[in-house]
Amino acid sequence: MLLMIVLALIFFERKLQSEVQFEVENQLRQSAAHIAEQFERRYRADLSYLHFLKDTPPFPGIARALKNNGVDPQGNQPIELWKSRIATISRSLIYNNAELLQLRIIMPDGREFVRVDRRRGKVEQIPEAKLQDK
């Protein structure tokens, strides 16, 4: 009789352990799927912001100015004008999209060209002296 009780306890313990393990694995799968979905949504949104910025006039203007000693040959505009324009566009983008906290434009040599931050509810362009090498 005691042996049957012990065997029954072992059986039920293993069954319970199996059910708990199944439930934990199922919850982990659901959590992983949810996280993957959130990541995918965030990635697509960030990609759309990049495509938006890439298609604004300052980017080709900056590229032309970099190839021409800091002056865009189309309209003879200095790179600083293009920098100001992309900073304005970036401030507006961050201001109107609460999930964005910072936007950096980094040059091929690793230095920041423009950085705009959201800090304490304000959106501001970081001054030239505070830009960093990345």
PDB file of C-alpha atoms in Angstrom:
ATOM      1  CA  MET A   1       0.000   0.000   0.000  1.00  0.00           C
ATOM      2  CA  LEU A   2       2.784   2.412   0.949  1.00  0.00           C
ATOM      3  CA  LEU A   3       4.574   1.493  -2.284  1.00  0.00           C
ATOM      4  CA  MET A   4       1.460   2.374  -4.318  1.00  0.00           C
ATOM      5  CA  ILE A   5       1.173   5.734  -2.579  1.00  0.00           C
ATOM      6  CA  VAL A   6       4.851   6.490  -3.261  1.00  0.00           C
ATOM      7  CA  LEU A   7       4.464   5.437  -6.908  1.00  0.00           C
ATOM      8  CA  ALA A   8       1.336   7.580  -7.267  1.00  0.00           C
ATOM      9  CA  LEU A   9       3.145  10.572  -5.761  1.00  0.00           C
ATOM     10  CA  ILE A  10       6.079  10.094  -8.130  1.00  0.00           C
ATOM     11  CA  PHE A  11       3.698   9.784 -11.094  1.00  0.00           C
ATOM     12  CA  PHE A  12       1.754  12.932 -10.175  1.00  0.00           C
ATOM     13  CA  GLU A  13       4.936  14.879  -9.417  1.00  0.00           C
ATOM     14  CA  ARG A  14       6.357  14.053 -12.849  1.00  0.00           C
ATOM     15  CA  LYS A  15       3.059  14.885 -14.523  1.00  0.00           C
ATOM     16  CA  LEU A  16       2.900  18.218 -12.695  1.00  0.00           C
ATOM     17  CA  GLN A  17       6.552  18.955 -13.562  1.00  0.00           C
ATOM     18  CA  SER A  18       5.854  18.190 -17.213  1.00  0.00           C
ATOM     19  CA  GLU A  19       2.783  20.444 -17.262  1.00  0.00           C
ATOM     20  CA  VAL A  20       4.660  23.292 -15.581  1.00  0.00           C
ATOM     21  CA  GLN A  21       7.560  22.937 -18.025  1.00  0.00           C
ATOM     22  CA  PHE A  22       5.144  22.941 -20.974  1.00  0.00           C
ATOM     23  CA  GLU A  23       3.400  26.076 -19.657  1.00  0.00           C
ATOM     24  CA  VAL A  24       6.701  27.900 -19.039  1.00  0.00           C
ATOM     25  CA  GLU A  25       7.965  27.020 -22.531  1.00  0.00           C
ATOM     26  CA  ASN A  26       4.673  28.175 -24.034  1.00  0.00           C
ATOM     27  CA  GLN A  27       4.846  31.511 -22.188  1.00  0.00           C
ATOM     28  CA  LEU A  28       8.466  31.984 -23.269  1.00  0.00           C
ATOM     29  CA  ARG A  29       7.520  31.328 -26.899  1.00  0.00           C
ATOM     30  CA  GLN A  30       4.696  33.867 -26.681  1.00  0.00           C
ATOM     31  CA  SER A  31       6.983  36.444 -25.039  1.00  0.00           C
ATOM     32  CA  ALA A  32       9.679  35.897 -27.667  1.00  0.00           C
ATOM     33  CA  ALA A  33       7.128  36.277 -30.470  1.00  0.00           C
ATOM     34  CA  HIS A  34       5.819  39.492 -28.905  1.00  0.00           C
ATOM     35  CA  ILE A  35       9.334  40.923 -28.514  1.00  0.00           C
ATOM     36  CA  ALA A  36      10.188  39.978 -32.104  1.00  0.00           C
ATOM     37  CA  GLU A  37       7.024  41.704 -33.313  1.00  0.00           C
ATOM     38  CA  GLN A  38       7.853  44.868 -31.356  1.00  0.00           C
ATOM     39  CA  PHE A  39      11.410  44.835 -32.683  1.00  0.00           C
ATOM     40  CA  GLU A  40      10.163  44.444 -36.259  1.00  0.00           C
ATOM     41  CA  ARG A  41       7.731  47.359 -35.848  1.00  0.00           C
ATOM     42  CA  ARG A  42      10.451  49.575 -34.358  1.00  0.00           C
ATOM     43  CA  TYR A  43      12.904  48.576 -37.110  1.00  0.00           C
ATOM     44  CA  ARG A  44      10.394  49.407 -39.856  1.00  0.00           C
ATOM     45  CA  ALA A  45       9.576  52.766 -38.266  1.00  0.00           C
ATOM     46  CA  ASP A  46      13.255  53.669 -37.901  1.00  0.00           C
ATOM     47  CA  LEU A  47      13.903  52.606 -41.477  1.00  0.00           C
ATOM     48  CA  SER A  48      11.070  54.832 -42.694  1.00  0.00           C
ATOM     49  CA  TYR A  49      12.612  57.801 -40.819  1.00  0.00           C
ATOM     50  CA  LEU A  50      15.945  57.118 -42.509  1.00  0.00           C
ATOM     51  CA  HIS A  51      14.314  56.909 -45.937  1.00  0.00           C
ATOM     52  CA  PHE A  52      12.489  60.160 -45.239  1.00  0.00           C
ATOM     53  CA  LEU A  53      15.700  61.941 -44.260  1.00  0.00           C
ATOM     54  CA  LYS A  54      17.665  60.475 -47.168  1.00  0.00           C
ATOM     55  CA  ASP A  55      15.130  61.906 -49.593  1.00  0.00           C
ATOM     56  CA  THR A  56      15.328  65.469 -48.261  1.00  0.00           C
ATOM     57  CA  PRO A  57      17.371  68.012 -50.286  1.00  0.00           C
ATOM     58  CA  PRO A  58      20.129  68.530 -47.686  1.00  0.00           C
ATOM     59  CA  PHE A  59      21.626  65.063 -48.098  1.00  0.00           C
ATOM     60  CA  PRO A  60      22.557  65.310 -51.774  1.00  0.00           C
ATOM     61  CA  GLY A  61      23.572  68.936 -51.166  1.00  0.00           C
ATOM     62  CA  ILE A  62      25.913  67.877 -48.369  1.00  0.00           C
ATOM     63  CA  ALA A  63      27.367  65.127 -50.555  1.00  0.00           C
ATOM     64  CA  ARG A  64      28.013  67.578 -53.400  1.00  0.00           C
ATOM     65  CA  ALA A  65      29.536  70.128 -51.017  1.00  0.00           C
ATOM     66  CA  LEU A  66      31.862  67.520 -49.529  1.00  0.00           C
ATOM     67  CA  LYS A  67      33.166  66.755 -53.011  1.00  0.00           C
ATOM     68  CA  ASN A  68      33.610  70.468 -53.792  1.00  0.00           C
ATOM     69  CA  ASN A  69      35.585  71.981 -50.865  1.00  0.00           C
ATOM     70  CA  GLY A  70      32.500  72.633 -48.717  1.00  0.00           C
ATOM     71  CA  VAL A  71      30.415  74.388 -51.367  1.00  0.00           C
ATOM     72  CA  ASP A  72      27.538  72.795 -53.267  1.00  0.00           C
ATOM     73  CA  PRO A  73      28.100  73.706 -56.940  1.00  0.00           C
ATOM     74  CA  GLN A  74      24.332  73.641 -57.520  1.00  0.00           C
ATOM     75  CA  GLY A  75      23.391  77.111 -56.342  1.00  0.00           C
ATOM     76  CA  ASN A  76      26.803  77.782 -54.789  1.00  0.00           C
ATOM     77  CA  GLN A  77      25.483  76.951 -51.300  1.00  0.00           C
ATOM     78  CA  PRO A  78      27.927  76.348 -48.437  1.00  0.00           C
ATOM     79  CA  ILE A  79      27.817  73.093 -46.517  1.00  0.00           C
ATOM     80  CA  GLU A  80      26.862  75.056 -43.369  1.00  0.00           C
ATOM     81  CA  LEU A  81      23.577  76.035 -45.012  1.00  0.00           C
ATOM     82  CA  TRP A  82      22.815  72.383 -45.737  1.00  0.00           C
ATOM     83  CA  LYS A  83      23.838  71.496 -42.193  1.00  0.00           C
ATOM     84  CA  SER A  84      21.402  74.072 -40.809  1.00  0.00           C
ATOM     85  CA  ARG A  85      18.614  72.729 -43.011  1.00  0.00           C
ATOM     86  CA  ILE A  86      19.132  69.085 -42.042  1.00  0.00           C
ATOM     87  CA  ALA A  87      19.266  70.108 -38.367  1.00  0.00           C
ATOM     88  CA  THR A  88      15.924  71.912 -38.737  1.00  0.00           C
ATOM     89  CA  ILE A  89      14.373  68.886 -40.448  1.00  0.00           C
ATOM     90  CA  SER A  90      15.794  66.606 -37.746  1.00  0.00           C
ATOM     91  CA  ARG A  91      14.423  68.777 -34.937  1.00  0.00           C
ATOM     92  CA  SER A  92      10.997  68.689 -36.530  1.00  0.00           C
ATOM     93  CA  LEU A  93      11.153  64.922 -37.011  1.00  0.00           C
ATOM     94  CA  ILE A  94      12.079  64.327 -33.373  1.00  0.00           C
ATOM     95  CA  TYR A  95       9.573  66.881 -32.078  1.00  0.00           C
ATOM     96  CA  ASN A  96       6.721  65.219 -33.968  1.00  0.00           C
ATOM     97  CA  ASN A  97       7.668  61.618 -33.106  1.00  0.00           C
ATOM     98  CA  ALA A  98       7.742  61.119 -29.332  1.00  0.00           C
ATOM     99  CA  GLU A  99       9.509  57.757 -29.613  1.00  0.00           C
ATOM    100  CA  LEU A 100      12.590  59.437 -31.114  1.00  0.00           C
ATOM    101  CA  LEU A 101      15.087  60.665 -28.538  1.00  0.00           C
ATOM    102  CA  GLN A 102      18.123  61.432 -30.668  1.00  0.00           C
ATOM    103  CA  LEU A 103      19.252  61.757 -34.253  1.00  0.00           C
ATOM    104  CA  ARG A 104      22.906  61.782 -35.255  1.00  0.00           C
ATOM    105  CA  ILE A 105      24.404  62.263 -38.666  1.00  0.00           C
ATOM    106  CA  ILE A 106      27.899  60.815 -38.605  1.00  0.00           C
ATOM    107  CA  MET A 107      30.436  61.529 -41.313  1.00  0.00           C
ATOM    108  CA  PRO A 108      32.491  58.734 -42.924  1.00  0.00           C
ATOM    109  CA  ASP A 109      35.482  59.686 -40.764  1.00  0.00           C
ATOM    110  CA  GLY A 110      33.405  59.025 -37.625  1.00  0.00           C
ATOM    111  CA  ARG A 111      32.752  62.539 -36.428  1.00  0.00           C
ATOM    112  CA  GLU A 112      29.254  63.813 -35.775  1.00  0.00           C
ATOM    113  CA  PHE A 113      28.056  66.304 -38.346  1.00  0.00           C
ATOM    114  CA  VAL A 114      24.693  67.041 -36.710  1.00  0.00           C
ATOM    115  CA  ARG A 115      23.111  65.801 -33.515  1.00  0.00           C
ATOM    116  CA  VAL A 116      19.654  66.602 -32.231  1.00  0.00           C
ATOM    117  CA  ASP A 117      18.504  65.385 -28.812  1.00  0.00           C
ATOM    118  CA  ARG A 118      15.235  65.300 -26.924  1.00  0.00           C
ATOM    119  CA  ARG A 119      16.055  66.192 -23.325  1.00  0.00           C
ATOM    120  CA  ARG A 120      13.625  67.008 -20.546  1.00  0.00           C
ATOM    121  CA  GLY A 121      10.838  67.486 -23.066  1.00  0.00           C
ATOM    122  CA  LYS A 122      12.831  69.866 -25.275  1.00  0.00           C
ATOM    123  CA  VAL A 123      14.238  69.135 -28.708  1.00  0.00           C
ATOM    124  CA  GLU A 124      17.540  70.856 -29.337  1.00  0.00           C
ATOM    125  CA  GLN A 125      20.444  70.822 -31.728  1.00  0.00           C
ATOM    126  CA  ILE A 126      23.727  70.072 -29.998  1.00  0.00           C
ATOM    127  CA  PRO A 127      26.293  72.866 -30.490  1.00  0.00           C
ATOM    128  CA  GLU A 128      29.289  72.199 -32.719  1.00  0.00           C
ATOM    129  CA  ALA A 129      31.696  72.243 -29.745  1.00  0.00           C
ATOM    130  CA  LYS A 130      29.849  69.332 -28.107  1.00  0.00           C
ATOM    131  CA  LEU A 131      29.738  67.045 -31.143  1.00  0.00           C
ATOM    132  CA  GLN A 132      31.716  63.843 -30.700  1.00  0.00           C
ATOM    133  CA  ASP A 133      33.916  61.495 -32.651  1.00  0.00           C
ATOM    134  CA  LYS A 134      32.316  58.091 -32.991  1.00  0.00           C
TER     135      LYS A 134
END
